[in-house]
XYZ file of C-alpha atoms in Angstrom:
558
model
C -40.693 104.328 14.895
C -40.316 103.183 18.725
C -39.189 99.871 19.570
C -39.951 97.790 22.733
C -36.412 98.719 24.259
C -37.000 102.548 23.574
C -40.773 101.736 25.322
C -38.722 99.014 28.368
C -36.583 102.455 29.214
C -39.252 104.154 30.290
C -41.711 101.709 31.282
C -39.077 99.675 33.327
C -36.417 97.335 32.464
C -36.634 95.068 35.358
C -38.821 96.632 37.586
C -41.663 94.820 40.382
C -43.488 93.582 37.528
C -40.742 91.554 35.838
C -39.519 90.288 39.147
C -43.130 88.931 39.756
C -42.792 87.179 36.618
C -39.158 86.239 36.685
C -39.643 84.553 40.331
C -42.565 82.807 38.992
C -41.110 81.689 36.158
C -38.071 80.052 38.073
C -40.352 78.148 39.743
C -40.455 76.325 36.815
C -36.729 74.800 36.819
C -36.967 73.179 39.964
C -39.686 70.409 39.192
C -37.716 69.613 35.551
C -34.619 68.147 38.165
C -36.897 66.171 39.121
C -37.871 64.853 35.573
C -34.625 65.085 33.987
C -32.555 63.074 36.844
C -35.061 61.780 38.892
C -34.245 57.938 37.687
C -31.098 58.093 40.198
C -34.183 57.525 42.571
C -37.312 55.987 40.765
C -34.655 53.548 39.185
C -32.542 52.528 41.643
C -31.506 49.051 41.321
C -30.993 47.085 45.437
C -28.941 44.157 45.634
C -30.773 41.252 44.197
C -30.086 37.696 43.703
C -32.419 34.882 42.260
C -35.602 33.825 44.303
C -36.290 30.320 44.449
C -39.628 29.479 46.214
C -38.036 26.467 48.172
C -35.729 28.832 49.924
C -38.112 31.883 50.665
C -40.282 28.733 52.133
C -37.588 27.767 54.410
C -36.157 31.099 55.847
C -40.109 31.925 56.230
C -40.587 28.857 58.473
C -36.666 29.003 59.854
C -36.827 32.991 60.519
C -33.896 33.399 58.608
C -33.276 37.334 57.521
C -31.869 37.682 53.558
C -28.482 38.242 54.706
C -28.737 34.426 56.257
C -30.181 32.290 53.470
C -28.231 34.397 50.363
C -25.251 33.119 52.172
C -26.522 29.695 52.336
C -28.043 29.242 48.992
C -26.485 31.790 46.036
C -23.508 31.236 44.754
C -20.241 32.905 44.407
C -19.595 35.532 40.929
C -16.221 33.892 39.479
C -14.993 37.405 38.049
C -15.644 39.193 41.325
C -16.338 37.393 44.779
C -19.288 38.611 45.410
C -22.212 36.530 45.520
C -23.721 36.015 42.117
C -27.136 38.771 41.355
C -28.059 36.308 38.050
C -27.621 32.740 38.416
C -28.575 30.008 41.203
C -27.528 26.721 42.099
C -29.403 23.910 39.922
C -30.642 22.260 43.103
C -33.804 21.299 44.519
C -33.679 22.442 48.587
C -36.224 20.168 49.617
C -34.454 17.480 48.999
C -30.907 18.863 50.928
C -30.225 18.816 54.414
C -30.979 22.833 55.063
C -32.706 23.093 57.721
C -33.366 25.698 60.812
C -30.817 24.018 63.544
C -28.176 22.478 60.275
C -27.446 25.634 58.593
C -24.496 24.157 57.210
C -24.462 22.328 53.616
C -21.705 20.526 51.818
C -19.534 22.409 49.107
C -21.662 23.441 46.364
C -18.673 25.157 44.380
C -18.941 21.900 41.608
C -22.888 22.345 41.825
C -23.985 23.400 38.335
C -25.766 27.066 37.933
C -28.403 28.153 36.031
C -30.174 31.721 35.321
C -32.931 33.113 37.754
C -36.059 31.066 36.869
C -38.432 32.453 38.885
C -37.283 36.005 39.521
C -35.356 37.945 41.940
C -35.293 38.836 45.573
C -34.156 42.104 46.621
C -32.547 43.606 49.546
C -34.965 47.407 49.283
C -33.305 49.158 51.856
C -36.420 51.057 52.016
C -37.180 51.807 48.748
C -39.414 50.789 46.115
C -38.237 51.385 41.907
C -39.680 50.490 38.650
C -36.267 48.494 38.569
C -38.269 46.116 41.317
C -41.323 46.172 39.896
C -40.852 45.064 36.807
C -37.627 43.361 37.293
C -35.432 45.193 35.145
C -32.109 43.645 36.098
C -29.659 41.058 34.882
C -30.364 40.468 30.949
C -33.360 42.882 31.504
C -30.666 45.277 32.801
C -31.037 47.674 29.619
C -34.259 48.324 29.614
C -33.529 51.158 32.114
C -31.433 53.068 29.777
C -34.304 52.691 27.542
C -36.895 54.575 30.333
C -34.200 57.402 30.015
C -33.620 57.451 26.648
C -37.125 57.621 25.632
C -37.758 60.626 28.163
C -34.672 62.532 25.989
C -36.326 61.330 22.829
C -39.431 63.531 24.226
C -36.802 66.244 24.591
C -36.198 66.241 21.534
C -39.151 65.726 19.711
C -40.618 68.251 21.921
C -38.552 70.897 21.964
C -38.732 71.300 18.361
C -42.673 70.919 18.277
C -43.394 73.695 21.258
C -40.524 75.301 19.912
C -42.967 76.224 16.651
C -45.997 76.649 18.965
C -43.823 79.129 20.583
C -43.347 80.803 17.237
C -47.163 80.253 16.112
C -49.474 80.859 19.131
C -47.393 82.298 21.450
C -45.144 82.127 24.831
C -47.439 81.964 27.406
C -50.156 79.713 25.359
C -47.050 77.352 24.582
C -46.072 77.394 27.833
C -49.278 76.548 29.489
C -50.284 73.646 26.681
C -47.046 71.405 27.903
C -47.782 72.418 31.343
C -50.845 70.980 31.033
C -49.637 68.118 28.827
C -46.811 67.635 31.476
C -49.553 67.017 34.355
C -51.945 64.286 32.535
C -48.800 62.262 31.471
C -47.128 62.882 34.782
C -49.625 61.204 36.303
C -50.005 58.278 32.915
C -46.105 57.562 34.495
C -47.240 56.916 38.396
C -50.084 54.785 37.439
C -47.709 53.119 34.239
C -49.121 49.359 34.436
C -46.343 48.053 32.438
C -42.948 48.328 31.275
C -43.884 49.324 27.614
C -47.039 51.506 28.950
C -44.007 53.326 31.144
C -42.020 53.900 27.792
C -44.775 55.439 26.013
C -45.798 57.838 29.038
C -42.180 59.093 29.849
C -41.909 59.982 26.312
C -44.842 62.007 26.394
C -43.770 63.589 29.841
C -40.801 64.415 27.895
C -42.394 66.350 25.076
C -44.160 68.858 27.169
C -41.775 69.614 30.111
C -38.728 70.549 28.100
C -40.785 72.846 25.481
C -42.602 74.470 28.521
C -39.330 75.250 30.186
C -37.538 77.033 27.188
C -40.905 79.114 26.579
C -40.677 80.220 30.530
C -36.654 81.278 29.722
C -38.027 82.683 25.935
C -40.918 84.781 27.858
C -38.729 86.264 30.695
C -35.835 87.303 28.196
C -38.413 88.752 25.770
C -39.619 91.630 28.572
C -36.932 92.875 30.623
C -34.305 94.901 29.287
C -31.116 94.058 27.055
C -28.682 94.011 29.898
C -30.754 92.124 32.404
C -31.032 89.535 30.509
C -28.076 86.870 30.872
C -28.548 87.578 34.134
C -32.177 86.721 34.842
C -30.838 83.411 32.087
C -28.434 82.367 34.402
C -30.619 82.782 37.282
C -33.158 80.775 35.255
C -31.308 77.932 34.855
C -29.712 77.862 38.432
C -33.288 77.128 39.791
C -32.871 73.857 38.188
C -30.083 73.496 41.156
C -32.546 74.009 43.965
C -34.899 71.061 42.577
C -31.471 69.090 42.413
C -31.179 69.939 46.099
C -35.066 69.275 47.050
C -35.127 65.852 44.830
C -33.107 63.652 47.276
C -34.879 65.069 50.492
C -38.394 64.465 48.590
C -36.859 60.902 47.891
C -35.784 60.126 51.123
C -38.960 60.592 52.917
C -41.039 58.964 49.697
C -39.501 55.854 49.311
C -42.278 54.383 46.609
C -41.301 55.277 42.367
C -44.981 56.015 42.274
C -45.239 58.606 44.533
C -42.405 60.629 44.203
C -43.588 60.769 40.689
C -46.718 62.528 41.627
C -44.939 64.862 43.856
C -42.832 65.819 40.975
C -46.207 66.360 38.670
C -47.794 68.240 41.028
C -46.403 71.774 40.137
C -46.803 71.507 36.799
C -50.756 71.321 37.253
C -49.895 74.755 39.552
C -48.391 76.126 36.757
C -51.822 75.825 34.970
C -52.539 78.656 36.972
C -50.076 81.460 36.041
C -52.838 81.796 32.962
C -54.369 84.884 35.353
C -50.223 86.021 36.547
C -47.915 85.994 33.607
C -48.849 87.853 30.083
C -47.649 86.918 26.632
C -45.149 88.320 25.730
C -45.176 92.069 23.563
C -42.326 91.336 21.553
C -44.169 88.270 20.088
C -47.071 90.117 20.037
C -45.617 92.839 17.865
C -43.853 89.806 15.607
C -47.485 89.156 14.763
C -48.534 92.575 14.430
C -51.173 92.559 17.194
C -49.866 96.089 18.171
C -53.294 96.686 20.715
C -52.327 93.576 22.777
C -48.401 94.364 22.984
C -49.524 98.335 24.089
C -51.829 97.569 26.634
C -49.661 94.624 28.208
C -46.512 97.438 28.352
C -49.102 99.595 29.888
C -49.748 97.197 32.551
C -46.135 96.488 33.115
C -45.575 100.560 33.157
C -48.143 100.894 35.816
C -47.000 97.980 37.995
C -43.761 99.116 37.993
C -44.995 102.776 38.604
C -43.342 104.010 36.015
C -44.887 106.290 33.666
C -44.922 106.131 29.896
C -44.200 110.001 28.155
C -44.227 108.437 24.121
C -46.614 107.133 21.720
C -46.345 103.942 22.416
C -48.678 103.220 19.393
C -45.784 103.676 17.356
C -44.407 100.548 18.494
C -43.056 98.229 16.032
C -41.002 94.687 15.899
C -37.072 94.854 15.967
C -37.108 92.428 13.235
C -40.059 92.670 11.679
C -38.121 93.170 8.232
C -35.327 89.819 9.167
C -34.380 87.429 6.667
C -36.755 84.311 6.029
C -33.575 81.729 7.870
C -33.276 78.199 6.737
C -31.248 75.237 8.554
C -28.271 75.688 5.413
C -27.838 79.439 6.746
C -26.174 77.146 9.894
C -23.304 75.464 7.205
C -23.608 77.480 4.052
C -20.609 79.650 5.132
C -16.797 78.206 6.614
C -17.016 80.340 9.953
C -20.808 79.563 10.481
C -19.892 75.660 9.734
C -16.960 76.307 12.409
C -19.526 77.712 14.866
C -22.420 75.098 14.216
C -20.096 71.972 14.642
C -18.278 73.496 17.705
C -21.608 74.400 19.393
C -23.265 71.091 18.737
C -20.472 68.941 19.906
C -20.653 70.885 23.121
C -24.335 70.790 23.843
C -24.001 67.058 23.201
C -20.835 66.578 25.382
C -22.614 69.072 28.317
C -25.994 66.532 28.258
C -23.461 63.525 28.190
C -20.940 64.802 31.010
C -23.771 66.248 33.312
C -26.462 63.536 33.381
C -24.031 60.915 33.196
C -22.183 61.573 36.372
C -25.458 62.443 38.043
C -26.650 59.278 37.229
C -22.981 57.758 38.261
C -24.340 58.239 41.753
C -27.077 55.701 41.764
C -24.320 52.519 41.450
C -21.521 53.686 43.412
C -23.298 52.121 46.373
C -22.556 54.541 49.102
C -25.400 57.109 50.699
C -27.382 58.180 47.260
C -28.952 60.456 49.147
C -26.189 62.329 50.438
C -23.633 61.798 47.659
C -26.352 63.450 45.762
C -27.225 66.343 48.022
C -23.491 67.148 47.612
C -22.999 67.110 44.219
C -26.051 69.328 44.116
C -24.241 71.852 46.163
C -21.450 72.166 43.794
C -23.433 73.250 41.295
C -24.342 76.711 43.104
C -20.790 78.546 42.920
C -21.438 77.997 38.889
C -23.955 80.458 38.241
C -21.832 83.250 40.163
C -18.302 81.944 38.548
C -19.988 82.467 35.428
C -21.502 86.346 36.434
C -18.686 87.075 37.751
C -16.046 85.649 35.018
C -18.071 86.934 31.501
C -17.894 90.614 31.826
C -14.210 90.436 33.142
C -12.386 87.770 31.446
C -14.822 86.905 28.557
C -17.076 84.290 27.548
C -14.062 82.294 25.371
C -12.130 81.572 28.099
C -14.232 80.257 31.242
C -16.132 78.348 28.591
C -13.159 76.360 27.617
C -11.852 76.451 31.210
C -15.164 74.728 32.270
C -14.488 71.875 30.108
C -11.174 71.115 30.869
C -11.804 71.165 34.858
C -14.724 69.080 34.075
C -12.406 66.504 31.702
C -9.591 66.577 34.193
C -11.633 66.090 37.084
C -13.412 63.043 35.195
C -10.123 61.247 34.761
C -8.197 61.584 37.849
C -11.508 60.705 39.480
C -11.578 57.289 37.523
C -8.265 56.356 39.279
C -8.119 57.370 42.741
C -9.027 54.065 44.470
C -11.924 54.079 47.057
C -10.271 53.948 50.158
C -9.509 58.014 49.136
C -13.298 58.259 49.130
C -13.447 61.890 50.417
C -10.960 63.160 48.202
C -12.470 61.013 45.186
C -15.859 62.846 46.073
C -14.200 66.052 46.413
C -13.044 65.995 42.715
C -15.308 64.081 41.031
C -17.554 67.476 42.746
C -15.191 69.683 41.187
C -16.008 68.231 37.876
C -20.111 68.320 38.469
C -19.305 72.235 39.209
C -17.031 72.547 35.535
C -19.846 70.644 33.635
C -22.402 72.483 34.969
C -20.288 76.103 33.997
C -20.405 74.580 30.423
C -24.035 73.612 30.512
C -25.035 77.148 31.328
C -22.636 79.245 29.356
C -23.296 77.130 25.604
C -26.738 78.175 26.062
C -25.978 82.483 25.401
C -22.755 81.450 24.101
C -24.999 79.932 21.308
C -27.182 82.893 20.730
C -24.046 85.199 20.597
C -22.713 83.754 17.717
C -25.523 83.511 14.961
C -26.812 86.565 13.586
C -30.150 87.924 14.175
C -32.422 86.067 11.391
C -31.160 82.573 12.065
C -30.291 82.781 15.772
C -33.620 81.324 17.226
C -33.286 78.437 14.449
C -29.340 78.259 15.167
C -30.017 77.290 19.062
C -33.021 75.343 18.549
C -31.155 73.141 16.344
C -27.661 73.318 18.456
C -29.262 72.106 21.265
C -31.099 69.392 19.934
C -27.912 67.259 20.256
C -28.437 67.869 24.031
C -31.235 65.632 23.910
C -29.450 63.067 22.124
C -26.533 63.174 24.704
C -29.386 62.294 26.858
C -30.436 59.507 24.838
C -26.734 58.429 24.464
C -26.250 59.131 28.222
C -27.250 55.865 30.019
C -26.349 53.353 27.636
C -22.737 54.908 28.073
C -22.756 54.653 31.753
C -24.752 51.792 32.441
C -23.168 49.544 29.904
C -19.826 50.439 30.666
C -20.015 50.348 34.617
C -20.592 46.577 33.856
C -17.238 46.452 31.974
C -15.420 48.601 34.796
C -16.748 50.736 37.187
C -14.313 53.821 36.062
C -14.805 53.308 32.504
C -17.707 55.854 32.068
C -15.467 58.929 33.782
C -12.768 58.087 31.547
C -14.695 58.778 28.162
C -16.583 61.617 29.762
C -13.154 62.732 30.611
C -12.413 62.930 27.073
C -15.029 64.112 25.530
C -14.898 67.220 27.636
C -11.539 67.634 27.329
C -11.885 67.752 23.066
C -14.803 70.016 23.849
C -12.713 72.620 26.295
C -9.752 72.701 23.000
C -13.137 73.127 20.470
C -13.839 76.237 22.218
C -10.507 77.940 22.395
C -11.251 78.113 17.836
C -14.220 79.968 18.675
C -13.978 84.042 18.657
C -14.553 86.078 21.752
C -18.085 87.737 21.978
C -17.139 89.729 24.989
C -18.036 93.987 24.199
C -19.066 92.563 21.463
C -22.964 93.847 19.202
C -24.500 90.921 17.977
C -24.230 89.950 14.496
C -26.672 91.233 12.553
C -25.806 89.242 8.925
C -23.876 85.774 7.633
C -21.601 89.241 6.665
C -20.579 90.193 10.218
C -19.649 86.409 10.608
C -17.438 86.014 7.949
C -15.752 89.339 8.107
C -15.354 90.385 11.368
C -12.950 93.114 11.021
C -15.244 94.709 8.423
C -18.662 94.327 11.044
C -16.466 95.969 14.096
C -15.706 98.861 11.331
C -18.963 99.403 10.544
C -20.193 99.198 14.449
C -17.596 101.512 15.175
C -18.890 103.784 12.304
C -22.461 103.357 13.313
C -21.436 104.242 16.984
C -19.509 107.923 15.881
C -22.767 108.513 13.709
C -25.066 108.157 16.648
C -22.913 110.061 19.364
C -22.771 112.871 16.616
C -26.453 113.110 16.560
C -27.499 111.929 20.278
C -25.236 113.360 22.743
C -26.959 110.963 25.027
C -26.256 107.630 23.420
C -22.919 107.038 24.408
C -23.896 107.032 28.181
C -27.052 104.144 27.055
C -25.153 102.138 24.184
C -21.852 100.792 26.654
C -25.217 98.172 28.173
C -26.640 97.612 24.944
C -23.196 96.354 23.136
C -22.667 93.541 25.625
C -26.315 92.733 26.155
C -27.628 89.129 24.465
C -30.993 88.971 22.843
């Protein structure tokens, strides 16, 4: 029987049609920066201090600016200096001596304080958050973790569900359902009237735009060839780098939450309309024996690519048509698939912890956002080609662990160079954004390379679902701990990474290596590589030509 691989070798294995798709499909990566991190920006929280009517009254009538009467009227933050964001003085300014030409009062320092009573004032620099809006500061100051939280609860809840669509009804019909989910609550976020209506919507934005996403990588593995495709994942995943790029140039120029929202929805309604320029994909196709569909789609693909197909290609069947039924104890039955599961989950959660943390970092350090961000974006380029470049060469075992040492390193030194250093504390906190975003990228074949065939789909799916509760653990870490000291975030990302990076080194090297097939070839390594070798002899003995086709097949990662 032919399989799709025999059928890609003739019919192209990344010719014009799969580029089509591929570039359209990377499309897709950019708008999710915008999701994912996109609360550096729609959350930013301004200085702000308490309003008091009396005063706002006063500078109105005085022409005072906010710099003028804060000075005049806030008082002083014991532990700090700085004038105090969440308490005011207990007096009543009509009755003082403020006024426009006596902008002098007596020493307040013994005046009693008391909490905002009737809200905050805020210095906007421009723009407009739902931190403002709804006044999420002070005691209140939490319920922004909770915004991003309950978008990596959608993650995760999502994932999972589209995950099984995937399985059920398809790639493509998966991948257009959460594009289309992603647009309607998209829009439910912009027009949020409420805190709590804002909660529910980013949850649902969350649910489709992850899903969608891993169908678009799924699809554009699933239909070029074997040894294309880490390379057209990588690519993939680096596209989510340009929409960290665009994000702060789309939020400079749209300086309203609301907005920039809707620009960041916007592509996933275009999306709807890759129905009529992407296909499903065959292998599914052939999974659910719909053999008709999966011929004439490789047809099309043949003839775009003007290649010409000399076998029966109705003799094509699934690869794995015959796999094990896997279940979720497959993952920890055995001691080296245990071994594998814990490693792989601890560094999908440290990757999602590390990463959006110190993107998120950026949005209290109080400097330029904009550009602070637009370099760490920049960082994140030389990743993708360190990573190329490294796995062929060196291996996937080292670099991986590598990754997460510069990143832990990086995360602690960074913590304790003081801020008058400020380029050199950018430069290596940068250096740590590139090591984290090495790891982020490489757990994600990494993952797939150690599982065997039957349980790999099921292996990732639930590996990486402690990504999304990184993501949920994410901004309580930073945001809580900022308020402690500043530093104190870096310093526990700095460790987790670093236990991550020593995690790895336990984990064999897949490099030149065929994918596991059975539990077997996990537990007995020595034995599989016997019988590969074996398999190998028995092949080149009866096709002379296979040696010169299998060297691409035996590193390539399904």
């Amino acid at each position: 029987m032919t399989t799709f691989d025999d059928i890609l070798e003739e019919a192209g294995k990344f010719g014009r049609c799969q580029k089509r798709i591929f570039i359209l499909l990377c499309m897709v990566s950019m708008p999710w920066a915008g999701v994912y991190v996109g609360i550096v920006f729609q959350g930013f929280t301004p200085d702000h201090w308490c309003r008091d009517p009396a005063v706002v009254e006063r500078r109105e009538a005085c022409g005072w600016n906010l710099a003028e009467s804060r000075r005049l009227t806030v008082p002083l933050d014991n532990s700090s200096g700085q004038q105090s964001s969440c308490e005011q003085y207990e007096v009543d300014w009509n009755a003082t001596e403020l006024s426009c030409d006596n902008q002098e009062l007596k020493d307040l320092s013994r005046t009693p304080t008391i909490s905002c009573k009737h809200g905050w004032e805020y210095d906007y620099e421009g723009r407009q958050s739902f931190v403002t809006e709804f006044d999420l500061v002070c005691s209140n100051a939490w319920l922004v973790d909770m915004i991003q939280a309950t978008l990596n609860v959608g993650f995760l809840v999502g994932s999972i569900a589209i995950g099984y669509l995937a399985d059920r009804f398809g790639r493509k019909m998966s991948f257009l359902i959460s594009n289309l989910l992603n647009g309607v609550a998209g829009i439910l976020v912009a027009v949020a009237p409420n805190y709590i209506s804002l909660l529910v919507f980013r949850t649902l934005y969350g649910f489709g735009v992850k899903g969608g996403w891993v169908a678009g990588y799924v699809l554009i593995t699933e239909i070029v060839g074997v040894e294309f495709r880490r390379t057209v994942g990588v690519i993939y995943q680096m596209f989510f780098s340009v929409g960290i790029l665009i994000l702060p140039l789309l939020a400079y120029y749209i300086t309203d939450w609301r907005w920039l929202q809707v620009v960041i929805t916007i592509p996933y309604i275009l999306f709807l309309s890759y129905y009529w320029f992407i296909p499903e994909s065959p292998r599914w196709l052939l999974s659910q024996n719909q053999i008709s569909k999966a011929v004439k789609i490789t047809a099309d693909m043949a003839k775009e690519n003007k290649m010409t197909l000399s076998r029966n290609i109705e003799t094509l069947k699934d690869d794995n048509a015959d796999s094990t039924t896997a279940s979720f104890m497959d993952l920890i039955r055995t001691p080296n698939m245990r071994k594998h599961t814990f490693i792989l989950t601890y560094n999908w959660f440290t990757s999602a912890v590390v990463y959006q943390g110190l993107i998120m970092r950026l949005g209290i350090l109080g400097g330029n956002v904009y550009i602070d961000f637009l370099i760490s974006g920049l960082v994140e380029f030389p990743a993708a080609f360190l990573i190329l470049f490294t796995i062929e060469r060196v291996g996937r075992r080292l670099p991986f662990a590598t990754a997460n040492f510069v990143a832990g390193v990086s995360c602690f030194i960074t913590a304790f160079i003081p801020e008058s250093m400020f380029w050199f504390k950018t430069a290596v906190a940068c250096i740590g954004r590139l090591g984290i975003t090495m790891t982020f990228e490489m757990v994600v074949f990494v993952n797939t390379e150690l599982y065997p065939t039957f349980v790999r789909n099921m292996g990732v799916s639930v590996c990486s679902t402690l990504c999304d509760v990184g993501g949920i653990v994410a901004p309580f870490l930073l945001y809580r701990l900022a308020v402690i000291w500043l530093e104190l975030p870096l310093i526990i990302f700095g460790f987790l990474a670093f236990l991550a990076g020593g995690l790895v080194l336990l984990l064999p090297e897949t490099r030149g290596v065929l994918l596991p097939d059975t539990i077997n070839d996990i537990e007995f390594p020595k034995k599989a590589k016997e019988k590969i070798e074996l398999k190998k002899q028995q092949m080149v003995n009866l096709l002379p030509n296979y040696q010169n086709t299998a060297s691409n097949k035996d590193r390539a990662t399904v």
